[in-house]
XYZ file of N, CA and C in Angstrom:
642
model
N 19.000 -19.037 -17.848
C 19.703 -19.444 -16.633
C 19.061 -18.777 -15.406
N 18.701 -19.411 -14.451
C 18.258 -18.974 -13.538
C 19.322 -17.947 -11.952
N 18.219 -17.384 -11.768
C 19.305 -16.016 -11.151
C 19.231 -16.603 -9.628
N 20.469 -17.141 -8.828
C 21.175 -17.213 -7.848
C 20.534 -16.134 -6.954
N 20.216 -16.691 -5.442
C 19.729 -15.472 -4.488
C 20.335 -14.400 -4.293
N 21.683 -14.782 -4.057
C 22.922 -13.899 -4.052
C 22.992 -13.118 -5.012
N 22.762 -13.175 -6.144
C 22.913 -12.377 -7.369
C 21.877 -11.378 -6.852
N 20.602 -11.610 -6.867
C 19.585 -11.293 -7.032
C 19.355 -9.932 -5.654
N 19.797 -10.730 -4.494
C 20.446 -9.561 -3.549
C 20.939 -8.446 -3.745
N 22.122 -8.662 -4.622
C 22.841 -7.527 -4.930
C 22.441 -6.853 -5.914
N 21.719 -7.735 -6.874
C 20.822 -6.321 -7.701
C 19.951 -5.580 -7.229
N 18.969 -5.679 -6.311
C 18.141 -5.390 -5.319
C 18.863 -4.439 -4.418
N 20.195 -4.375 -3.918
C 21.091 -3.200 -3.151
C 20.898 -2.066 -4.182
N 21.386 -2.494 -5.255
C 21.492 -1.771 -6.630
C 20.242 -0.592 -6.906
N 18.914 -1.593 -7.441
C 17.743 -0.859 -7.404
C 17.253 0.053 -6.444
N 17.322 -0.289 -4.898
C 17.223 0.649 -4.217
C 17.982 1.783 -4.344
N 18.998 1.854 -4.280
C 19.700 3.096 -4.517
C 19.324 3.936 -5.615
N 19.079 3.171 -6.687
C 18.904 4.484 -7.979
C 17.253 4.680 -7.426
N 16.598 4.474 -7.121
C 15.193 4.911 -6.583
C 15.487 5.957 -5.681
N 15.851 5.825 -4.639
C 15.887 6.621 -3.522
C 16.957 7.467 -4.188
N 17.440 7.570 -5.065
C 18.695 8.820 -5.871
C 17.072 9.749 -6.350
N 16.689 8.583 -7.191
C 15.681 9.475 -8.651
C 14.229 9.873 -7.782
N 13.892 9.252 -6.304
C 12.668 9.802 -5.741
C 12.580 9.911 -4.389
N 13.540 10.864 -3.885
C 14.081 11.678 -2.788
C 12.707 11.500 -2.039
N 11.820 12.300 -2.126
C 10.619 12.509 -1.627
C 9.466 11.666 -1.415
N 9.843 10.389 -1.919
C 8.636 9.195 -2.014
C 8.193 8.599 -0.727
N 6.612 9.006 -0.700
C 6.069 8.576 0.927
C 4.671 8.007 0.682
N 4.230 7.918 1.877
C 2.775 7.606 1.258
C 2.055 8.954 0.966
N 1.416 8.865 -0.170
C 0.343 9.614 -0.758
C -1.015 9.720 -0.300
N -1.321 8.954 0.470
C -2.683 9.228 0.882
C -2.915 9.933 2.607
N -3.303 11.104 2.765
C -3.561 11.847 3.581
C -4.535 11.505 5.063
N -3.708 11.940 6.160
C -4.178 11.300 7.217
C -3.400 11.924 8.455
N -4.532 12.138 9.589
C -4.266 12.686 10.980
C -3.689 11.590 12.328
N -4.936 10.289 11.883
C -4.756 10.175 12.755
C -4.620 8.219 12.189
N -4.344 7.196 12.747
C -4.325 5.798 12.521
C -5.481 4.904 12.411
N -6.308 5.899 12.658
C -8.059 5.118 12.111
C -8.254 6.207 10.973
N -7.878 7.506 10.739
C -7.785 7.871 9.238
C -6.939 7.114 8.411
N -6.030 6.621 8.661
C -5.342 5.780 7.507
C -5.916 4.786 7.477
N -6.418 4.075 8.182
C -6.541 2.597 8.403
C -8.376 2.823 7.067
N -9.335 4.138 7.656
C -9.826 4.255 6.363
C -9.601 4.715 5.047
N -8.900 5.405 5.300
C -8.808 5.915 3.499
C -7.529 4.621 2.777
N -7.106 3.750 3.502
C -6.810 2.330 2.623
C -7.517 1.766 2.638
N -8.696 1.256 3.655
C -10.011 0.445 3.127
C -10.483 0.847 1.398
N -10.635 2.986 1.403
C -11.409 3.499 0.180
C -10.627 3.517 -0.681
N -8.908 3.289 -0.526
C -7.769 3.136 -1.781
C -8.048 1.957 -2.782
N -8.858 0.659 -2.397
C -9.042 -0.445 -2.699
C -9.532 0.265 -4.532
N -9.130 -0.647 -5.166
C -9.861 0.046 -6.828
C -9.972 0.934 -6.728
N -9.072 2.618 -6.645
C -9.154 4.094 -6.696
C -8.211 4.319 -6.063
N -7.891 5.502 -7.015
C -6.436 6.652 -6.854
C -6.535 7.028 -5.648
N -5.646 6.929 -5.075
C -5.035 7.321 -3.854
C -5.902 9.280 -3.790
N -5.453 9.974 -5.401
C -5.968 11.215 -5.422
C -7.345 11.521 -4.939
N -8.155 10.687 -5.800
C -9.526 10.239 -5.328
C -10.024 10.311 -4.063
N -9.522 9.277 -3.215
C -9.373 9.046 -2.082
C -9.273 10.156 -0.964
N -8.200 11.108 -1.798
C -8.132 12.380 -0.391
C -9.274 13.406 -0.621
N -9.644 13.310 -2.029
C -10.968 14.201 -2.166
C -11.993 14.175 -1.397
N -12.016 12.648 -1.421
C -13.695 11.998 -0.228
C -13.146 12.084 0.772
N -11.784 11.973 1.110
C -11.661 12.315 2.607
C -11.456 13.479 3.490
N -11.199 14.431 2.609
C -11.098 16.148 3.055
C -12.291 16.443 3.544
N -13.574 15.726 3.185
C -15.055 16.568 4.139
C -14.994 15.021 5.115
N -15.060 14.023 4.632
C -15.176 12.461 5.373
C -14.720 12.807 6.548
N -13.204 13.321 6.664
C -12.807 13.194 7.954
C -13.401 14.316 9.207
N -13.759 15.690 8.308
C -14.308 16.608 9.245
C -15.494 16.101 9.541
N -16.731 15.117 8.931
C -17.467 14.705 9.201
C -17.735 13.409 10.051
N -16.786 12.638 10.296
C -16.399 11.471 11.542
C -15.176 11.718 11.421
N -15.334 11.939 13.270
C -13.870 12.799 13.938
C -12.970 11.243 14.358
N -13.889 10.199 14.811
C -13.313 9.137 15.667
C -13.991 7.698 15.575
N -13.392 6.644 15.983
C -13.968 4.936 15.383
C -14.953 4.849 15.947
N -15.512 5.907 17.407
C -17.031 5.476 17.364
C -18.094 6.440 15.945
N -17.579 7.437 15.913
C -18.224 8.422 14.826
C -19.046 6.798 13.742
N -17.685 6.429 13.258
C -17.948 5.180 12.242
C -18.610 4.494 12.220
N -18.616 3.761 13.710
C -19.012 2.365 14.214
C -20.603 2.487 14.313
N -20.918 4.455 14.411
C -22.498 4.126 15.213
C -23.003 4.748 14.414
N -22.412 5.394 13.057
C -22.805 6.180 12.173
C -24.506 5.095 11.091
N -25.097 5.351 10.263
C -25.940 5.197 9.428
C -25.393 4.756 8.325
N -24.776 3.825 7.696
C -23.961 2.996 7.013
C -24.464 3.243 5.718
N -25.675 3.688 5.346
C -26.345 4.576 4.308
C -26.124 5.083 3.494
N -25.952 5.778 4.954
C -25.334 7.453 4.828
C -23.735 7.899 4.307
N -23.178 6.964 5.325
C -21.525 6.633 4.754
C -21.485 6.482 3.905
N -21.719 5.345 2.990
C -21.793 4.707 1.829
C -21.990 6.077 0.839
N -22.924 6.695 1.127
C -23.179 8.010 0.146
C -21.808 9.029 0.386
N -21.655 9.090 1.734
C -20.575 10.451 1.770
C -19.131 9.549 0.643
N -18.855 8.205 0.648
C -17.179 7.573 0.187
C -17.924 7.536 -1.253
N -19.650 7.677 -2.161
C -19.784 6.970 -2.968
C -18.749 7.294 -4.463
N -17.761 8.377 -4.739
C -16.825 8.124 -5.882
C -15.999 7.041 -5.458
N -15.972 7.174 -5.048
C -14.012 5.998 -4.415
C -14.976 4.523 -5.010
N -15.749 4.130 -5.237
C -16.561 2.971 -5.684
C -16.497 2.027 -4.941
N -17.614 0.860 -5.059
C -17.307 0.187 -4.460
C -18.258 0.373 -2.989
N -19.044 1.079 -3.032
C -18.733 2.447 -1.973
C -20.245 1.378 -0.766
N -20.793 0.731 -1.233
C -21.218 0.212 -0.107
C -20.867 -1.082 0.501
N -20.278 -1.945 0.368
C -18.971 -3.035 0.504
C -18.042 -1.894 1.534
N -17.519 -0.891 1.358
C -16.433 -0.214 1.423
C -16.983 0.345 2.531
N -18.135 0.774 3.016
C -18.861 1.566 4.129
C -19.189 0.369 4.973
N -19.737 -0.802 4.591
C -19.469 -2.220 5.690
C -18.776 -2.407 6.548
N -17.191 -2.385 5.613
C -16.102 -2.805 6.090
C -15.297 -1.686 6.598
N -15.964 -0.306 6.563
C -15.359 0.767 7.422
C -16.151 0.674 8.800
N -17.590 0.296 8.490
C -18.160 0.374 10.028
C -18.124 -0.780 10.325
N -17.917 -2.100 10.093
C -17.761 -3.002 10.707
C -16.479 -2.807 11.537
N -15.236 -2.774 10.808
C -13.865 -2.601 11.786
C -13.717 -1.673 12.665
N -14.743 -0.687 12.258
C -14.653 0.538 13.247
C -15.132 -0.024 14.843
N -16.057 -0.857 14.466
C -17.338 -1.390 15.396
C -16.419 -2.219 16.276
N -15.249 -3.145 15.450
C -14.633 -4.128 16.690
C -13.632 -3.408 17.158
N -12.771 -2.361 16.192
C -12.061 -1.823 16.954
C -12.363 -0.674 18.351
N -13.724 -0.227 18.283
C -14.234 0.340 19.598
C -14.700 -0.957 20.580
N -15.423 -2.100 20.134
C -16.093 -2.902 21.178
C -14.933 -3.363 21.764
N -13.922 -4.048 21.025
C -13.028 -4.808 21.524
C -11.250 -4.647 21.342
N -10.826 -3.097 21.548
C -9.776 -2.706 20.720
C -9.990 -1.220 21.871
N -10.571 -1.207 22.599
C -10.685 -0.142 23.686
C -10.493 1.483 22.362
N -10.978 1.304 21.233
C -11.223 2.484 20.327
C -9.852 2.885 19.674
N -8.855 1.961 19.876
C -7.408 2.325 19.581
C -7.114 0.964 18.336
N -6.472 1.330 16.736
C -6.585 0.607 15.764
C -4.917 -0.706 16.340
N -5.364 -1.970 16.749
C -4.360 -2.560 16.984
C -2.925 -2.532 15.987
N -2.227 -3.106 16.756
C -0.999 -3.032 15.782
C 0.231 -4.224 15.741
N -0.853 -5.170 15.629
C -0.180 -6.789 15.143
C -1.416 -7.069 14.021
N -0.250 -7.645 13.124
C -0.980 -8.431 11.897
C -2.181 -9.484 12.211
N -2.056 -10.061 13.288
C -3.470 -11.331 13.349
C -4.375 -10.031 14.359
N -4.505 -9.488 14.535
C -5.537 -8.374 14.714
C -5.797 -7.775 13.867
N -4.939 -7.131 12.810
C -5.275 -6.542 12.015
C -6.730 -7.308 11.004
N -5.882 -7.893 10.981
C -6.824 -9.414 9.314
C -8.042 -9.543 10.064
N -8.227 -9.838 11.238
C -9.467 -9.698 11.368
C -10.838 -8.886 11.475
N -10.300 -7.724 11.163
C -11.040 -6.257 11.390
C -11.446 -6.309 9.810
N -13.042 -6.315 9.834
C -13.899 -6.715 8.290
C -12.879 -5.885 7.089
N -12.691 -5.907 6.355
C -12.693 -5.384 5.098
C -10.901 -5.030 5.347
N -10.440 -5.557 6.258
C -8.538 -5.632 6.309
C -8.318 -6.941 6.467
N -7.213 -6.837 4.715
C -6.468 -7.970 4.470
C -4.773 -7.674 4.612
N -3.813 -8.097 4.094
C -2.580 -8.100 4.578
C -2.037 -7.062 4.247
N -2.460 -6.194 2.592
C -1.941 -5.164 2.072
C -2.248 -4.003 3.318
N -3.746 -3.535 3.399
C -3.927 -2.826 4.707
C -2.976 -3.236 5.763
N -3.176 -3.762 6.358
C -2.513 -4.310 7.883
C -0.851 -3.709 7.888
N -0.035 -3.674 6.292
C 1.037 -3.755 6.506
C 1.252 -2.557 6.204
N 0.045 -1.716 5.492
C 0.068 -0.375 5.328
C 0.455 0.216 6.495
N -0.775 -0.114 7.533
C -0.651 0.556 9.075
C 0.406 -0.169 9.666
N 0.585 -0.936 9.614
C 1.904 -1.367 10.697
C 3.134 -0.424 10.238
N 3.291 -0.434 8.552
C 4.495 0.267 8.517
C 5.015 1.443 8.307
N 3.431 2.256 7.767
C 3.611 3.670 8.202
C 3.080 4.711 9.171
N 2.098 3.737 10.027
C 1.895 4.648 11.172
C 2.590 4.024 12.928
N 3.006 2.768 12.825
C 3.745 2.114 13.781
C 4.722 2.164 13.713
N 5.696 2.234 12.607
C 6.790 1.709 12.178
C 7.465 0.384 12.675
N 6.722 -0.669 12.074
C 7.086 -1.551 12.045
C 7.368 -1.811 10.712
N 8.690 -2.962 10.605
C 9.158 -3.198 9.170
C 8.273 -4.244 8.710
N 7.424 -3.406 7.402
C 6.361 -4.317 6.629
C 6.315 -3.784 5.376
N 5.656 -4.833 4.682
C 5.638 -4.307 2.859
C 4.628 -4.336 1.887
N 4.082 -3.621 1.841
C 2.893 -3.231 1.181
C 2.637 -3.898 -0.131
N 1.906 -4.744 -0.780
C 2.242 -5.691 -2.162
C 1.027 -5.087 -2.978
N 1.192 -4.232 -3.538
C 0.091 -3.349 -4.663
C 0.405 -3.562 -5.980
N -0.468 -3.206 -6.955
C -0.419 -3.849 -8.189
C 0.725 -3.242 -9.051
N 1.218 -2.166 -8.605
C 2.261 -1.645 -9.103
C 3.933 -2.554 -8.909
N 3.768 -2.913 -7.435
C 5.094 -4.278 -6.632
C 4.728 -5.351 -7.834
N 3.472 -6.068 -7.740
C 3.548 -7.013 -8.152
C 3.650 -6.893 -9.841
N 3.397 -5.834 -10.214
C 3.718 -5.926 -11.685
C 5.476 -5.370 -12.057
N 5.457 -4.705 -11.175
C 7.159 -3.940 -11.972
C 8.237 -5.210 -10.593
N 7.666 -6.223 -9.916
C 9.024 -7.117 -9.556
C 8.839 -8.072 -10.455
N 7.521 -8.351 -10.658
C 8.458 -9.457 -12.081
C 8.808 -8.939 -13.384
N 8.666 -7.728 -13.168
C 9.129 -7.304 -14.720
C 10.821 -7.465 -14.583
N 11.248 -6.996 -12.973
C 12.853 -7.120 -12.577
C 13.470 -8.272 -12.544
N 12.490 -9.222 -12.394
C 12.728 -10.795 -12.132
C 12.950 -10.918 -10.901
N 12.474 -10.476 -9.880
C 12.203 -10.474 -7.945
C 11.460 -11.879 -8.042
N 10.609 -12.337 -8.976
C 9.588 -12.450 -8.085
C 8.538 -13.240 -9.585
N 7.966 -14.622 -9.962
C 7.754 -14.825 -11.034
C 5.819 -15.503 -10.618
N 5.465 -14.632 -9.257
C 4.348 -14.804 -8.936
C 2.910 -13.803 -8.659
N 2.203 -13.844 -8.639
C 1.382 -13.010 -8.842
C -0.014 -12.846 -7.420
N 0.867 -13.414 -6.833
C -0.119 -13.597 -5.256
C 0.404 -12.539 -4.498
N -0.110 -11.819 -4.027
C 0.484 -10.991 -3.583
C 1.259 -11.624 -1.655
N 0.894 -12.473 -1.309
C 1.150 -13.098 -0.295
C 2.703 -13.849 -0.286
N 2.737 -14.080 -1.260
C 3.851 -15.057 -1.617
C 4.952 -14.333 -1.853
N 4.880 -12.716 -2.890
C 5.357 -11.786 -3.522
C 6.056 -11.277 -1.996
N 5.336 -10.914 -0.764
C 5.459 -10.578 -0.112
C 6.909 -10.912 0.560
N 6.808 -12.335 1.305
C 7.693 -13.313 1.771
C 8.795 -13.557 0.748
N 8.768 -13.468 -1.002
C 9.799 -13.611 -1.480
C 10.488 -11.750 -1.823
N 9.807 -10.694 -1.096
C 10.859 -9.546 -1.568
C 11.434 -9.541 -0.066
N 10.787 -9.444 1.144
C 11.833 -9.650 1.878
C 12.166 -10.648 2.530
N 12.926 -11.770 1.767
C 13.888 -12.011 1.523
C 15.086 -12.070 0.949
N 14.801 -10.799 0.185
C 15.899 -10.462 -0.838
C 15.693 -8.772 -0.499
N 15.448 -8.040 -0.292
C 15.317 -6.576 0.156
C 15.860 -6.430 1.627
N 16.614 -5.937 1.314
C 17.237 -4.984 3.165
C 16.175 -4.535 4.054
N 15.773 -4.972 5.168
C 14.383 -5.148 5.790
C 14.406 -3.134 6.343
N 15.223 -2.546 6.514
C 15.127 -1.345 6.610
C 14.976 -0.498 5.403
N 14.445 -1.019 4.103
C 14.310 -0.659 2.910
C 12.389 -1.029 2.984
N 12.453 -1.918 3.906
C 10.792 -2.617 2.999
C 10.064 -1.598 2.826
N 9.411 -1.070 4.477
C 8.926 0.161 3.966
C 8.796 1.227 3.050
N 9.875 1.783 2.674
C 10.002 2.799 1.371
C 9.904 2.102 0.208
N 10.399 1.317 0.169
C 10.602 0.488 -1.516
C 9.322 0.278 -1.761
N 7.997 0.420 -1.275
C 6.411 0.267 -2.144
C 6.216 1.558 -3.059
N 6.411 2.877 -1.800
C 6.297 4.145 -2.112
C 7.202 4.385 -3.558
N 8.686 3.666 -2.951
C 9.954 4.472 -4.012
C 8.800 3.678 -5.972
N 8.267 2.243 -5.379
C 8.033 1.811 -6.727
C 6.981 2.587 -7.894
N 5.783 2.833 -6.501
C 4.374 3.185 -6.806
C 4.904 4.578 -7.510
N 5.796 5.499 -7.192
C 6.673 6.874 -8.033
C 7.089 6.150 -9.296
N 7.448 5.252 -9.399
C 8.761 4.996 -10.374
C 7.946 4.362 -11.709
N 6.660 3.379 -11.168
C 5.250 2.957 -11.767
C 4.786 3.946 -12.574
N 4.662 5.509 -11.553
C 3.582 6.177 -12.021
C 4.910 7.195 -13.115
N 5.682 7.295 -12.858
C 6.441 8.154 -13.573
C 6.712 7.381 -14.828
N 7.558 6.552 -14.875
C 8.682 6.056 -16.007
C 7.861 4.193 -16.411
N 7.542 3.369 -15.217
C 7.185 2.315 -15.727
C 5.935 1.992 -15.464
N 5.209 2.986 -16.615
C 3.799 2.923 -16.627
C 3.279 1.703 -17.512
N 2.200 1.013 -16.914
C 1.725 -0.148 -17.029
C 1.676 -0.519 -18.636
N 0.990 0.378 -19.420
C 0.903 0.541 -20.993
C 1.713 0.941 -22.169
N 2.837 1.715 -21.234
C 3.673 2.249 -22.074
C 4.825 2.403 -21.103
N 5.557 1.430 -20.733
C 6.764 1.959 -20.175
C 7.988 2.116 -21.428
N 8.697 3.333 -20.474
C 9.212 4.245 -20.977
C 11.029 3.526 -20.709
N 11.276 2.522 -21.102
C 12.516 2.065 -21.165
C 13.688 2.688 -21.111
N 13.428 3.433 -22.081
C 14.705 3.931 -22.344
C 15.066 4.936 -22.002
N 14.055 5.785 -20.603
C 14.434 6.650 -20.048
C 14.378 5.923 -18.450
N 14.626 4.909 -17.974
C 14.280 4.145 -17.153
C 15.968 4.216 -16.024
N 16.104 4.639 -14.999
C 17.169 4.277 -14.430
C 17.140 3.139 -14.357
N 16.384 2.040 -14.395
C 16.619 0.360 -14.231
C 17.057 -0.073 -14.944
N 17.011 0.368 -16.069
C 17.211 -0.058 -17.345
C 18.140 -1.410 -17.757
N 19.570 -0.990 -16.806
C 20.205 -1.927 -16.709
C 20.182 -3.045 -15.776
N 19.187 -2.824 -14.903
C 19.597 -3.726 -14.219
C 17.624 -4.989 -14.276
N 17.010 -4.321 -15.424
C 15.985 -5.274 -15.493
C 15.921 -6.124 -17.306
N 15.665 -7.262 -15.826
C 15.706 -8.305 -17.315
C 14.806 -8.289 -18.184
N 13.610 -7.158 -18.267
C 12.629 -7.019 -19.059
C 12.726 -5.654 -19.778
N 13.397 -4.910 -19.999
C 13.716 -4.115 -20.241
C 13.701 -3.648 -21.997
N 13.048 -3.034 -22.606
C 13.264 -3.132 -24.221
C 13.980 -1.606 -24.281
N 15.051 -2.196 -25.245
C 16.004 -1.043 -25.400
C 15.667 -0.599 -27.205
């Protein structure tokens, strides 16, 4: 039988709460000064741990202070300083390319609307909504492989685009929730509903997901 929006609402009131009970502290994990540091170390999050990520960026950032540092840097060279995070010359492109429009044409300041964002090389919607919603605070929702695998495990959501995933959680998520609810998941992913072995039966969801093995 298929689950009513309304239903589906109120389980969703539900889930939030036991999250934000069981992960008080859930924020973003990846380390950053300033809104062109975040805006790179989610370009280098792409395929790699967030952990990863702050490793290359603890000398990265003392070594380009600012988006011209990026933009006029030896792309080479970059590529060598990000090369664990993988990926790593694609990933140095699309750090100095966006760096490049956001100084030519962005007066050196990382915009903060979505059709600016998408167009800055190597930012697609997951980025864009990263920065909009944790360094702007604007209400946006981050759709990572962790969202898209543990909402249809809840039954949110029976798609796998992350675009679509997007538009169908909030519409059913309390829009002053969107923000946290990536963080509260990406905890709840890495703790209890790990991809290979989730742990059911120690699961606060337990009851309230339809995938659930008891």
């Amino acid at each position: 039988m298929r689950e009513s929006k309304d239903r589906k609402i109120k389980r969703a009131v539900k889930v939030v709460q036991l999250l934000y009970k069981e992960y008080p502290n859930a924020k973003c994990s990846l380390n950053y000064n300033s809104v062109h540091e975040l805006l790179v170390a989610t370009i280098l999050s792409a395929q790699c741990t967030d952990h990863r990520v702050n490793i290359v960026t603890k000398d990265l950032f003392r070594k380009y202070r600012s988006p011209e540092d990026y933009a006029y840097c030896e792309v080479n060279e970059l590529a060598d300083n990000i090369h664990s995070c993988g990926y790593h010359n694609q990933k140095a492109r699309s750090i100095q390319g966006a760096s490049l429009k956001i100084v030519e044409e962005h007066n050196g300041i990382v915009p903060n609307k979505m059709t600016q964002l998408v167009n800055l090389p190597g930012v697609g919607r997951k980025t864009a909504n990263c920065i909009l919603g944790e360094y702007y605070g604007v209400q946006s929702m981050v759709i990572d492989t962790h969202m898209v695998r543990i909402m249809n495990l809840l039954g949110f959501t029976q798609s796998r685009d992350p675009k679509k995933i997007e538009f169908e959680l909030m519409d059913i998520f309390d829009k002053k929730d969107w923000v946290k609810l990536t963080h509260l998941v990406i905890d709840h992913g890495r703790a209890v509903c790990i991809a290979r072995r989730p742990e059911c039966r120690k699961c606060i969801l337990n009851a309230l997901c339809p995938s659930a093995i008891n």
